[in-house]
Coordinates of C-alpha atoms and ligand atoms in Angstrom, one line a residue:
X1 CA 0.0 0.0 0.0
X2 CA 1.2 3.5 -0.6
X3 CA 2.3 5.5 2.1
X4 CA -0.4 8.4 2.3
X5 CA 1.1 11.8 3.4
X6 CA -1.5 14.5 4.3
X7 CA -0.3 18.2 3.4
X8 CA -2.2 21.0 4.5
X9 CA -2.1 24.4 2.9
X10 CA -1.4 24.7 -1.1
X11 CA 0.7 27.7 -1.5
X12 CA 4.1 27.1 -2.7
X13 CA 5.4 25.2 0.3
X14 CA 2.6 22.6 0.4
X15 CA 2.9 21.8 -3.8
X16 CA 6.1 22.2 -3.5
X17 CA 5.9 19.3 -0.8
X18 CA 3.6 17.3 -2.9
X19 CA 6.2 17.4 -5.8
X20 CA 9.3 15.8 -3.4
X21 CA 6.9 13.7 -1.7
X22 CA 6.2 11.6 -5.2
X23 CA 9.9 11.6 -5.8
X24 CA 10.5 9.9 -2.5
X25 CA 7.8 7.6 -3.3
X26 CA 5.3 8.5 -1.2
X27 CA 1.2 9.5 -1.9
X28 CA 0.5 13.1 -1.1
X29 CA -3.1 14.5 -0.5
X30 CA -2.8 18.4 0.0
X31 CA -5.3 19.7 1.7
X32 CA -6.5 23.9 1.0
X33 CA -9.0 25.7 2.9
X34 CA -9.6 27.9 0.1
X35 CA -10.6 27.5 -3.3
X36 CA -7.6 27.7 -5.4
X37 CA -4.3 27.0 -5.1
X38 CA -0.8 29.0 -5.0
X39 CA -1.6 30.8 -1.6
X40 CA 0.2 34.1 -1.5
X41 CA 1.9 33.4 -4.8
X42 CA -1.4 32.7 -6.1
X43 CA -2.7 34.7 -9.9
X44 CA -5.5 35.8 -11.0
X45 CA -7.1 36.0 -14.3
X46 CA -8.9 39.2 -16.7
X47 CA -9.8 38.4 -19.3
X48 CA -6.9 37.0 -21.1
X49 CA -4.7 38.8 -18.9
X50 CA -3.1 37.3 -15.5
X51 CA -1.6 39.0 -12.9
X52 CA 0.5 37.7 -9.5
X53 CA -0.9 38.4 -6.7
X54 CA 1.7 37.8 -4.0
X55 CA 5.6 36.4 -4.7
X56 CA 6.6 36.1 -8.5
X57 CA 10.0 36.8 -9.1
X58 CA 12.9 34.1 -8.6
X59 CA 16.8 34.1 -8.7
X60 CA 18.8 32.1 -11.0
X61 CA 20.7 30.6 -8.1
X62 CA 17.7 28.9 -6.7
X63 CA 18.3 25.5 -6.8
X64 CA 15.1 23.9 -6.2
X65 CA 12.9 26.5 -8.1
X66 CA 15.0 26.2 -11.2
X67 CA 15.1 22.4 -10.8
X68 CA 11.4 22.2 -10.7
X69 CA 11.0 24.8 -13.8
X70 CA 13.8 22.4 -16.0
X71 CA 11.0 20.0 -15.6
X72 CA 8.6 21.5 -17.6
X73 CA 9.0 25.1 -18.4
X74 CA 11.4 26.3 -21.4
X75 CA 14.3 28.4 -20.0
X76 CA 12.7 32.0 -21.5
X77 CA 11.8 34.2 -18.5
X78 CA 11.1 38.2 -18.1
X79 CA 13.6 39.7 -16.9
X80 CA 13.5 42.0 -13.5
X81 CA 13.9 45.5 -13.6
X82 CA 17.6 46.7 -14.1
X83 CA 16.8 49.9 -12.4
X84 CA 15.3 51.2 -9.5
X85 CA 14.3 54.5 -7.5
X86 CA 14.5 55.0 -3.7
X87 CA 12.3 57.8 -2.2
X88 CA 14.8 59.1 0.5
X89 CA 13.7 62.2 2.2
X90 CA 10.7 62.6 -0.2
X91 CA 12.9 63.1 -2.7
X92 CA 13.5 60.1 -5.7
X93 CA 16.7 58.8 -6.0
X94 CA 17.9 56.3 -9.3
X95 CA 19.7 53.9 -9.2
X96 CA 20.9 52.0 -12.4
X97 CA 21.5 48.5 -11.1
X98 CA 24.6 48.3 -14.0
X99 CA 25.8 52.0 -12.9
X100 CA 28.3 51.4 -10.1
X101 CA 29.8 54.8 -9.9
X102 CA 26.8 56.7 -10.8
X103 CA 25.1 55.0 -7.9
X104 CA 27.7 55.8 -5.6
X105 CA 27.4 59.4 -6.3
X106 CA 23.1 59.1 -6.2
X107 CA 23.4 57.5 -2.7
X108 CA 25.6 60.1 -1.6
X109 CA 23.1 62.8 -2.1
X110 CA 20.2 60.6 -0.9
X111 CA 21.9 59.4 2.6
X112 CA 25.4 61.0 2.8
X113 CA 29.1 59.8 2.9
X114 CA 28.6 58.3 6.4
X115 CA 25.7 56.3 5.3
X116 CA 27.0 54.9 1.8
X117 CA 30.2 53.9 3.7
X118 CA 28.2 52.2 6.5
X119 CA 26.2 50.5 3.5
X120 CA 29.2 49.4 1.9
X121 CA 30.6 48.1 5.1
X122 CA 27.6 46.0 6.0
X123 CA 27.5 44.9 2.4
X124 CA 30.9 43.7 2.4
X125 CA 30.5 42.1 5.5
X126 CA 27.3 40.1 4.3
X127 CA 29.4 39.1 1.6
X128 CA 32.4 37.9 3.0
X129 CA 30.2 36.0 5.8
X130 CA 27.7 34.6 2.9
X131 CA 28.8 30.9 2.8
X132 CA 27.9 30.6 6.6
X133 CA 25.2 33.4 7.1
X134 CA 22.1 31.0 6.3
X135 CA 18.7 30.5 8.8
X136 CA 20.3 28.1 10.7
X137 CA 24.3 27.6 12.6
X138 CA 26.2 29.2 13.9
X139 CA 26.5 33.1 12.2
X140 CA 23.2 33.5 12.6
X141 CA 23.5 33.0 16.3
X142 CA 26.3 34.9 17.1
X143 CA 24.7 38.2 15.4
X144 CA 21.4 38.0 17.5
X145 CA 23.6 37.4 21.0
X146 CA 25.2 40.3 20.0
X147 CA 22.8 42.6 18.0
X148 CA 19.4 41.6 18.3
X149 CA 18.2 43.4 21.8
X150 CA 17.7 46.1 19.5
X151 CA 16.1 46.9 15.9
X152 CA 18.3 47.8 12.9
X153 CA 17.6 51.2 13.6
X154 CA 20.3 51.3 17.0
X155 CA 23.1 50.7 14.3
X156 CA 22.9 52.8 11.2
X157 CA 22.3 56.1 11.0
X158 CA 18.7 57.2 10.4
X159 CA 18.6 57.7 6.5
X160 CA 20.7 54.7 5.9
X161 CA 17.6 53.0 7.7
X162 CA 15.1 54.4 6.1
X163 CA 16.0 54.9 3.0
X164 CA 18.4 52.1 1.5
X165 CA 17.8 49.3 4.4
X166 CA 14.0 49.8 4.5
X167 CA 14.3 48.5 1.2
X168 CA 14.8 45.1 2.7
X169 CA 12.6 45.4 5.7
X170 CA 9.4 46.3 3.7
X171 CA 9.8 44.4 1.0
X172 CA 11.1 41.0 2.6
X173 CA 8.9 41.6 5.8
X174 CA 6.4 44.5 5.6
X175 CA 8.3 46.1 8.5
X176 CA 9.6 49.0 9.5
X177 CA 13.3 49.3 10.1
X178 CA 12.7 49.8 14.3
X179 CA 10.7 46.3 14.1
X180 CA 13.0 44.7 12.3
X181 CA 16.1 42.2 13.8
X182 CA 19.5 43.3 12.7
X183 CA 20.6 39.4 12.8
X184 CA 17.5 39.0 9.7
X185 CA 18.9 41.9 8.3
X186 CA 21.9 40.9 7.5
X187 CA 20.6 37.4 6.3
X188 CA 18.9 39.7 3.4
X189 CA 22.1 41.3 2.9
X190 CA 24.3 37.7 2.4
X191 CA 21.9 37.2 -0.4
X192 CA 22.2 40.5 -2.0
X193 CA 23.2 40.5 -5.6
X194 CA 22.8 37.2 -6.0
X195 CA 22.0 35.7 -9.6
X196 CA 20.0 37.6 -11.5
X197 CA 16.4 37.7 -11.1
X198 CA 13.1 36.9 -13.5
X199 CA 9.7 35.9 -13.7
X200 CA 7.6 33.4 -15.3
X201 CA 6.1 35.2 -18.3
X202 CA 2.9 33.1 -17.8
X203 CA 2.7 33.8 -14.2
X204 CA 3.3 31.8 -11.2
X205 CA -0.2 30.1 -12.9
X206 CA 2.0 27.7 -15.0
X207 CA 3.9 26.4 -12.2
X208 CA 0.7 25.8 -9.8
X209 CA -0.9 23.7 -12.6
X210 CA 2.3 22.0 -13.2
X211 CA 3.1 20.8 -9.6
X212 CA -1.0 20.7 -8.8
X213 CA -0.9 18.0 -11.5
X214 CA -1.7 14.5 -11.4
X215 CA -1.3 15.3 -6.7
X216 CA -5.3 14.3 -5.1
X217 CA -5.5 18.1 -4.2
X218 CA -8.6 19.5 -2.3
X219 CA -9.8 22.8 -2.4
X220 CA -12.5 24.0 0.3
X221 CA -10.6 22.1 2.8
X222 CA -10.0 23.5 6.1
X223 CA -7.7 21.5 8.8
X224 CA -8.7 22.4 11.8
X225 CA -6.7 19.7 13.6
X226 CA -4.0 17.5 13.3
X227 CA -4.4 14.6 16.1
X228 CA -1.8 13.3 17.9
X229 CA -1.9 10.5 20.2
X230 CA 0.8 9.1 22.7
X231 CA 3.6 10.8 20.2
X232 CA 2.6 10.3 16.9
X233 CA 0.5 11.7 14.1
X234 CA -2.8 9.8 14.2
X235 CA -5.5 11.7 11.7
X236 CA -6.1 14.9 10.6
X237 CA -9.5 16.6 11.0
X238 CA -11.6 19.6 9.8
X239 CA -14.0 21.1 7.3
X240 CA -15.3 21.1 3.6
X241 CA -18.1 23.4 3.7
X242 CA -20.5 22.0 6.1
X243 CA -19.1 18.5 5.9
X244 CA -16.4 17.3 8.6
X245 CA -14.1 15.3 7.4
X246 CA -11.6 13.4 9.4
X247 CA -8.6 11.0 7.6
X248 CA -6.4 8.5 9.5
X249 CA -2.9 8.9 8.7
X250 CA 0.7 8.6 10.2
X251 CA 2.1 11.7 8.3
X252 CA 1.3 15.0 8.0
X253 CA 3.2 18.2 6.7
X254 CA 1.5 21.6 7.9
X255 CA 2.4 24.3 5.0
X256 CA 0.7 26.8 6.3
X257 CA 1.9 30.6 7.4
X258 CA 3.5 30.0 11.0
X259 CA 0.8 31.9 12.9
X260 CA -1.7 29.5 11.2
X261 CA -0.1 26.5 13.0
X262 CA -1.4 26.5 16.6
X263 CA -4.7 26.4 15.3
X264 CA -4.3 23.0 13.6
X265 CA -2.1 21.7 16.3
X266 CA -1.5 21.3 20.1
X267 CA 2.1 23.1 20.2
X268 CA 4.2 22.4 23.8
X269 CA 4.2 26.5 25.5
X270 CA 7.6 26.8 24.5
X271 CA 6.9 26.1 20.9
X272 CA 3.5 28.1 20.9
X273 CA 5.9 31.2 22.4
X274 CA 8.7 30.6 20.0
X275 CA 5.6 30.5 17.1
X276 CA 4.4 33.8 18.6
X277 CA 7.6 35.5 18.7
X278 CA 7.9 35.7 14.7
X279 CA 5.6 38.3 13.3
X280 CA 3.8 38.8 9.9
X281 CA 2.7 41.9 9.0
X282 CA 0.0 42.3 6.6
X283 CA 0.1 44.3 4.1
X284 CA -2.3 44.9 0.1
X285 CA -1.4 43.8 -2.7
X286 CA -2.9 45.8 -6.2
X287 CA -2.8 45.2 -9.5
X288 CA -3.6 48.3 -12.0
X289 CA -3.7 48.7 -14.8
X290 CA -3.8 52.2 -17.1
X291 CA -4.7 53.5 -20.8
X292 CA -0.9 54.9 -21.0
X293 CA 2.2 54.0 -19.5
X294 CA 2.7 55.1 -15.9
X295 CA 6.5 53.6 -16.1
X296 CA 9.5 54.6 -18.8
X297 CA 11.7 52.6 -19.8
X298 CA 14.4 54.0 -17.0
X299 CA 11.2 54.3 -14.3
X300 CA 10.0 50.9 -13.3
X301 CA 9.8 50.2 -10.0
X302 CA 10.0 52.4 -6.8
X303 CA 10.8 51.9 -3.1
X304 CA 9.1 54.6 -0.7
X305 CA 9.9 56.0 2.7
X306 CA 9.3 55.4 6.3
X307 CA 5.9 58.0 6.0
X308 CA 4.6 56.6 3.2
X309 CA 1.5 54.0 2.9
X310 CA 3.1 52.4 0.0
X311 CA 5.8 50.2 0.1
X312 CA 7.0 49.5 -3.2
X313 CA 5.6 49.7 -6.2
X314 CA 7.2 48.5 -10.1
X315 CA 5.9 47.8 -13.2
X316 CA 3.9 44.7 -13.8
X317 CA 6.8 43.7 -16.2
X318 CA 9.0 45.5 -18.0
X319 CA 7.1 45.5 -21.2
X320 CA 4.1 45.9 -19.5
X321 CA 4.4 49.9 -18.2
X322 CA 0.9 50.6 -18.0
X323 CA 0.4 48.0 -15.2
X324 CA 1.3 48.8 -11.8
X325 CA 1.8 46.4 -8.7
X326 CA 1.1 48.8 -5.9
X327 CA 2.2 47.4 -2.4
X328 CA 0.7 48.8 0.6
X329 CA 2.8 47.8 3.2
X330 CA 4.8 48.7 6.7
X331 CA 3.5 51.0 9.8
X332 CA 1.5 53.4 7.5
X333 CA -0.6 50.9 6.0
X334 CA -1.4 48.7 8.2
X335 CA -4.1 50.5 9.6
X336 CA -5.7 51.6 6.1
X337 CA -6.2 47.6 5.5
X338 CA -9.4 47.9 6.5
X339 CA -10.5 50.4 4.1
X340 CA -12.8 49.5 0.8
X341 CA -11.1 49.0 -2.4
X342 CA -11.5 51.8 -4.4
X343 CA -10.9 53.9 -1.3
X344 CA -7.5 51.7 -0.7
X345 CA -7.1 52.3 -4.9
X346 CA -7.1 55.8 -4.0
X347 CA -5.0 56.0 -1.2
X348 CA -1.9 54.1 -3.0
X349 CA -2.9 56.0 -6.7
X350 CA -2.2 59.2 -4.1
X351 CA 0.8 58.5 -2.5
X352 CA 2.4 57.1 -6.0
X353 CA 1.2 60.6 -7.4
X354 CA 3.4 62.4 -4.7
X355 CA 6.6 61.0 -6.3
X356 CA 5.5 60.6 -10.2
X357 CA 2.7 61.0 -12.2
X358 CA 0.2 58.3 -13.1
X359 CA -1.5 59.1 -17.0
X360 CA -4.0 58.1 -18.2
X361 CA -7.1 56.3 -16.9
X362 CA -7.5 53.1 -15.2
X363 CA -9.1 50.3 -16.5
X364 CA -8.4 47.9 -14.1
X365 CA -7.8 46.9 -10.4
X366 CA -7.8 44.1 -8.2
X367 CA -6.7 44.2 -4.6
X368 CA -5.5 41.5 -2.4
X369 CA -5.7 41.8 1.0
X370 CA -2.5 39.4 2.6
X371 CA -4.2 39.8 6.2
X372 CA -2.3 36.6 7.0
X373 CA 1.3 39.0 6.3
X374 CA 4.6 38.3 5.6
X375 CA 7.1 36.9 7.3
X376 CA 9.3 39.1 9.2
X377 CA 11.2 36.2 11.4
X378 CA 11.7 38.5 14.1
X379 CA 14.5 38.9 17.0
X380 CA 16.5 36.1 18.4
X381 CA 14.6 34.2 15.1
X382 CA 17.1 31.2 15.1
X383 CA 16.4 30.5 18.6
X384 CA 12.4 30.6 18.2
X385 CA 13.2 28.4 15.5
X386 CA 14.9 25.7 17.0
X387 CA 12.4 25.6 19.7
X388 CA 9.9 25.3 17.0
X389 CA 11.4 22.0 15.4
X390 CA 12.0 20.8 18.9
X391 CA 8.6 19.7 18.5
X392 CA 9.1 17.6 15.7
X393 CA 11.6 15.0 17.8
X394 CA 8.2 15.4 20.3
X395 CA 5.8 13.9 17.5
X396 CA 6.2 11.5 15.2
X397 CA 5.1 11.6 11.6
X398 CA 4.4 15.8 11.6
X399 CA 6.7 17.6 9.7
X400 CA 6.8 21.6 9.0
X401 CA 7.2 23.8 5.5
X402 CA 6.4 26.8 5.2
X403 CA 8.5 30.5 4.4
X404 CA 9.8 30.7 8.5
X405 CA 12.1 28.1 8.0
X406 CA 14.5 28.7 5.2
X407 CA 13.6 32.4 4.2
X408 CA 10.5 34.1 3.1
X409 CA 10.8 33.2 -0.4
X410 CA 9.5 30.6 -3.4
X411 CA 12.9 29.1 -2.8
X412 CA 13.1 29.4 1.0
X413 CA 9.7 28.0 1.2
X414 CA 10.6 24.7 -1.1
X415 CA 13.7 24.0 0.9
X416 CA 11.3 23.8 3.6
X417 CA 8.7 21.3 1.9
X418 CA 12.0 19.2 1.2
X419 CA 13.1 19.2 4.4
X420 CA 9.5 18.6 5.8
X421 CA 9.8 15.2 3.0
X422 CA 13.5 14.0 3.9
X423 CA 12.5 14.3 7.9
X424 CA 9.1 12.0 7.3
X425 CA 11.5 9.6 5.1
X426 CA 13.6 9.3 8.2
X427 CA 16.4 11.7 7.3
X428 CA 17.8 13.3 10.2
X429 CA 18.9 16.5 10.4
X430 CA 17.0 17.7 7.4
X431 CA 16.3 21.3 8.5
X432 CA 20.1 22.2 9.1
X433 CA 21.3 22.2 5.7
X434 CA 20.2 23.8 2.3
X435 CA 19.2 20.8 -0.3
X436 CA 19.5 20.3 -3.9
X437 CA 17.0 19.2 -6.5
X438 CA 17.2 15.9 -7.2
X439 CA 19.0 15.3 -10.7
X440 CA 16.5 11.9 -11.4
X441 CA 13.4 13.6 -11.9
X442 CA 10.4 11.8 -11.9
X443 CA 9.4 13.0 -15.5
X444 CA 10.3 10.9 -18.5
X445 CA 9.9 14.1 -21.1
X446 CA 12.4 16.4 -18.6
X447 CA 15.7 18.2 -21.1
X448 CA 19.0 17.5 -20.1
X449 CA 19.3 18.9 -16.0
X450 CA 22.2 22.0 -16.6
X451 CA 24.0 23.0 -13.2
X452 CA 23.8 26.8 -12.2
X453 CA 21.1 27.7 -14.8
X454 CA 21.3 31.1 -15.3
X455 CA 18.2 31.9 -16.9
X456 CA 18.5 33.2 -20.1
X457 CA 16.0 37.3 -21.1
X458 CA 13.7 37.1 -23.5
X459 CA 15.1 40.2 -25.2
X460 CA 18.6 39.0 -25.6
X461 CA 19.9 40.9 -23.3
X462 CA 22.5 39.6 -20.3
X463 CA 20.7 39.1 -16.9
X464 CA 20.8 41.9 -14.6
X465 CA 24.6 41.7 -13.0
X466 CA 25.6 42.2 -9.1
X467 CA 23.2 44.3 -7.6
X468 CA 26.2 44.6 -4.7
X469 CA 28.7 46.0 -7.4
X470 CA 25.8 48.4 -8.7
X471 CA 25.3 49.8 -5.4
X472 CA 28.7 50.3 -3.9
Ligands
FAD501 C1 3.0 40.8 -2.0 C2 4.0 39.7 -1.9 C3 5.1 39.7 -2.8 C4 6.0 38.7 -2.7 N1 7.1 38.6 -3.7 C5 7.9 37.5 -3.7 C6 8.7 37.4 -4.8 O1 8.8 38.2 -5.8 N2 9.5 36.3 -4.9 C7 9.4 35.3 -3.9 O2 10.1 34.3 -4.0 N3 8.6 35.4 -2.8 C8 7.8 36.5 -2.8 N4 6.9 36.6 -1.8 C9 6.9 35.6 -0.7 C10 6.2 34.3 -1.2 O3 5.1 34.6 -2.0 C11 5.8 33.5 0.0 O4 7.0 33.2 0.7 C12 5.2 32.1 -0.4 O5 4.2 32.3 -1.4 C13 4.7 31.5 0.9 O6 4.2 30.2 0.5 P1 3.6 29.2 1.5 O7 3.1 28.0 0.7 O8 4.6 28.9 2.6 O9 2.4 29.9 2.2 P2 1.0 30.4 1.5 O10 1.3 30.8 0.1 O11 0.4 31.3 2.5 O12 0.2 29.0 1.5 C14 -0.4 28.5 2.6 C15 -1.7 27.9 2.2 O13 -2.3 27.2 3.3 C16 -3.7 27.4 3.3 N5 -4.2 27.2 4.6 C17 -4.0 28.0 5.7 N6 -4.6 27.4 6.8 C18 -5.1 26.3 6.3 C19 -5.9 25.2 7.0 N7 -6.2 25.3 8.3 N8 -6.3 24.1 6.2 C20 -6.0 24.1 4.9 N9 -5.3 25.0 4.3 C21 -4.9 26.1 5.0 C22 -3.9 28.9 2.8 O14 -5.1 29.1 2.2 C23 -2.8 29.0 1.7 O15 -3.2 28.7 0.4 C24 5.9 37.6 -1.8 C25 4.8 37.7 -0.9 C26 3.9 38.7 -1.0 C27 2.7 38.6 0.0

């Protein structure tokens, strides 16, 4: 008999999880309260037209995300922007991401000598610390004991934090720079100017159909408990519709957001305070489009201050410069959340409007609301998360994905789901190392696996270069 494994949640982490499981020869059944797939990486369709709503760009050092796109997807991506602005100060700053000098000179005007050489000093250090700065060991550790009683803010100077470093904050946790852990932060940074980045030109659709394929998936089903008895994972329980539904099994992987999880499952206190201890912050997501280009060709994507109620906000792609992703996200717009959508339209349209125009008319919106948030691992992180998988030597057969594991990313999140497969195959030690994709794929039609795919632009051109080399 096949050896059933239950996943519940299927975003990114929980497909992904699917995807290994068959590889390792096991039966998953994933398990989604909602009624689609893809979570907050999920798309959405107008028309013709689809649009992310939540993560779509990847790197081209990704190991597992490339592996799984060698699979099925020919190697023709967008590519990211190579430029972008920073409001400092209210004032816009470019920055070409091919422009090293250029850049130099922009960020001296934006945050002054003493920040761009305190930039370049943490950059450096990220870099030189990269092989061993990773969500788990021993780097990680050593920065919180020393840094992480206080936010980034208590060791850069003020526009340096708001202006270049809140870059990271808000976009990799909706967070301010004073909530924000300088041990995380300079996680962010070790990955800085890494590969180049892309997207799927058919949208993160593609690769939920692909991995949803041929796995017993079920929408409208809500877990609302796993149940464990004398040690070890016995059935899961909860809700399609009005029906209850309970299935006996000995495995389980939860892929849910980490605030989700003590509402499927008993967690000891320690684990329920390390869970707590790691904050999302929610934050809107809309897509917009306009009769004319709001972007140029040297304007695509911008990164706004501390006051602001927007986030970031870039181009849909580059060829698409009439379609804006607004994101409404950090302290300012948390409390708007709760406003309608066109009033929440208005409110980003506004702010974007303070920095650059928008022409033209819009024919289009659609807001997403990720009330659930984004990760923002918070302080003293690595401890909370080895309390967290503490429980998984407490109960046997439960395993965890999700994006507070391995980084709040596609690829952090399937590291996770293969760590969550390895540990239920009896693998020990699976959520202390970084895993590769497995080079005998499970698909009889996959081309030729190439190490270090570097993805190659539909245009032609090379991909983007070292973000690090265009900033210092
Ligand atoms: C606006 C935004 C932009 C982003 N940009 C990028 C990007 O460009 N690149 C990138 O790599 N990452 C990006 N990210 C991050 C990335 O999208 C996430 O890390 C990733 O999608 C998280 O996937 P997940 O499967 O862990 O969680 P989710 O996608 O949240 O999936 C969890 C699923 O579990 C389901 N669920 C919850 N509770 C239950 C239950 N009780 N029973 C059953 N199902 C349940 C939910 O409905 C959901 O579908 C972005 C995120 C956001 C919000």
């Amino acid at each position: 008999m096949e050896d059933v494994v239950y996943i519940i949640g299927g975003g990114i982490s929980g497909l992904g999880a699917a995807h290994f499981a068959r590889a390792h020869g096991l039966k998953p059944v994933v398990l989604e309260a909602s009624d689609s797939v893809g979570g907050r990486a999920g798309a959405i369709c107008n028309g013709e037209q689809w649009y992310e709503t939540g993560g779509k760009n990847f790197a081209s050092d990704w190991t597992l995300f490339n592996g799984i796109l060698r699979t099925f997807h020919p190697p023709s991506f967008d590519r990211q922007h190579p430029s972008f602005h920073i409001v400092i100060n209210g004032r816009l700053h470019g920055f070409d991401k091919r422009a090293a000098l250029t850049n130099g000179l922009t960020m001296m005007r934006g945050i002054g000598l003493g920040g761009v050489l305190r930039f370049n000093a943490l950059l450096r250090r990220a870099a030189r610390e990269r092989g061993d700065l990773a969500y788990f060991g021993d780097a990680i550790r050593a920065y919180e004991e020393r840094h992480d009683d206080q936010p980034v803010t208590a060791y850069v100077p003020r526009a340096l934090a708001q202006g270049p470093l809140r870059m990271f904050t808000v976009i990799m946790g909706a967070a301010e720079p004073d909530e924000f852990s300088f041990a995380t932060l300079m996680l962010l940074l070790a990955s800085f100017g890494k590969g180049s980045h892309h997207s799927l030109p058919q949208t993160t659709r593609v690769l939920f159909d692909y991995l949803a394929r041929d796995v017993d998936t079920r929408t409208g089903h809500r877990v609302t408990n796993v149940v464990v008895e004398n040690g070890r994972v016995r059935a899961v329980e909860g809700r399609a519709g009005e029906k209850p539904f309970r299935y006996q099994t000995g495995k389980v992987i939860t892929a849910t957001p980490l605030h989700r999880l003590p509402h499927i499952l008993e967690l000891s206190s320690e684990a329920g305070y390390a869970a707590q201890s790691i904050p999302y912050h929610p934050l809107a997501l809309i897509n917009a489009d306009y009769d004319a280009d709001v972007f140029t060709p040297t304007m695509n994507s911008i990164m706004f201050d501390v006051g602001s109620p927007l986030g970031h906000c870039s181009a849909n792609r580059m060829y698409k410069r009439h379609s804006v992703r607004f994101t409404l996200s950090g302290r300012h717009a948390r409390p708007l959340l709760v406003l309608d959508d066109e009033r929440l339209v208005s409110v980003a349209e506004n702010a974007f409007r303070r920095v650059h125009p928008i022409p033209g008319k819009r024919r289009f919106t659609h807001v997403t609301r990720h009330l659930g948030g984004i990760c923002a691992y918070g302080f003293h992180y690595s401890l909370a998360r080895r309390r967290l998988l503490a429980e998984l030597d407490r109960v046997g057969g439960l395993a965890f994905a999700g994006d507070y594991l391995f980084g709040h990313n596609m690829e952090g999140c399937l590291q996770s789901a293969m760590a969550a497969v390895r540990h239920l195959t009896g693998e020990t030690e699976c959520y202390q190392r970084l895993h590769e994709y497995p080079q005998d794929t499970d698909s009889s039609d996959a081309p030729p696996p190439t190490q270090g795919l570097a993805p190659p632009c539909p245009d032609g051109t090379k991909p983007t270069g070292d973000l690090k080399a265009a900033m210092s």
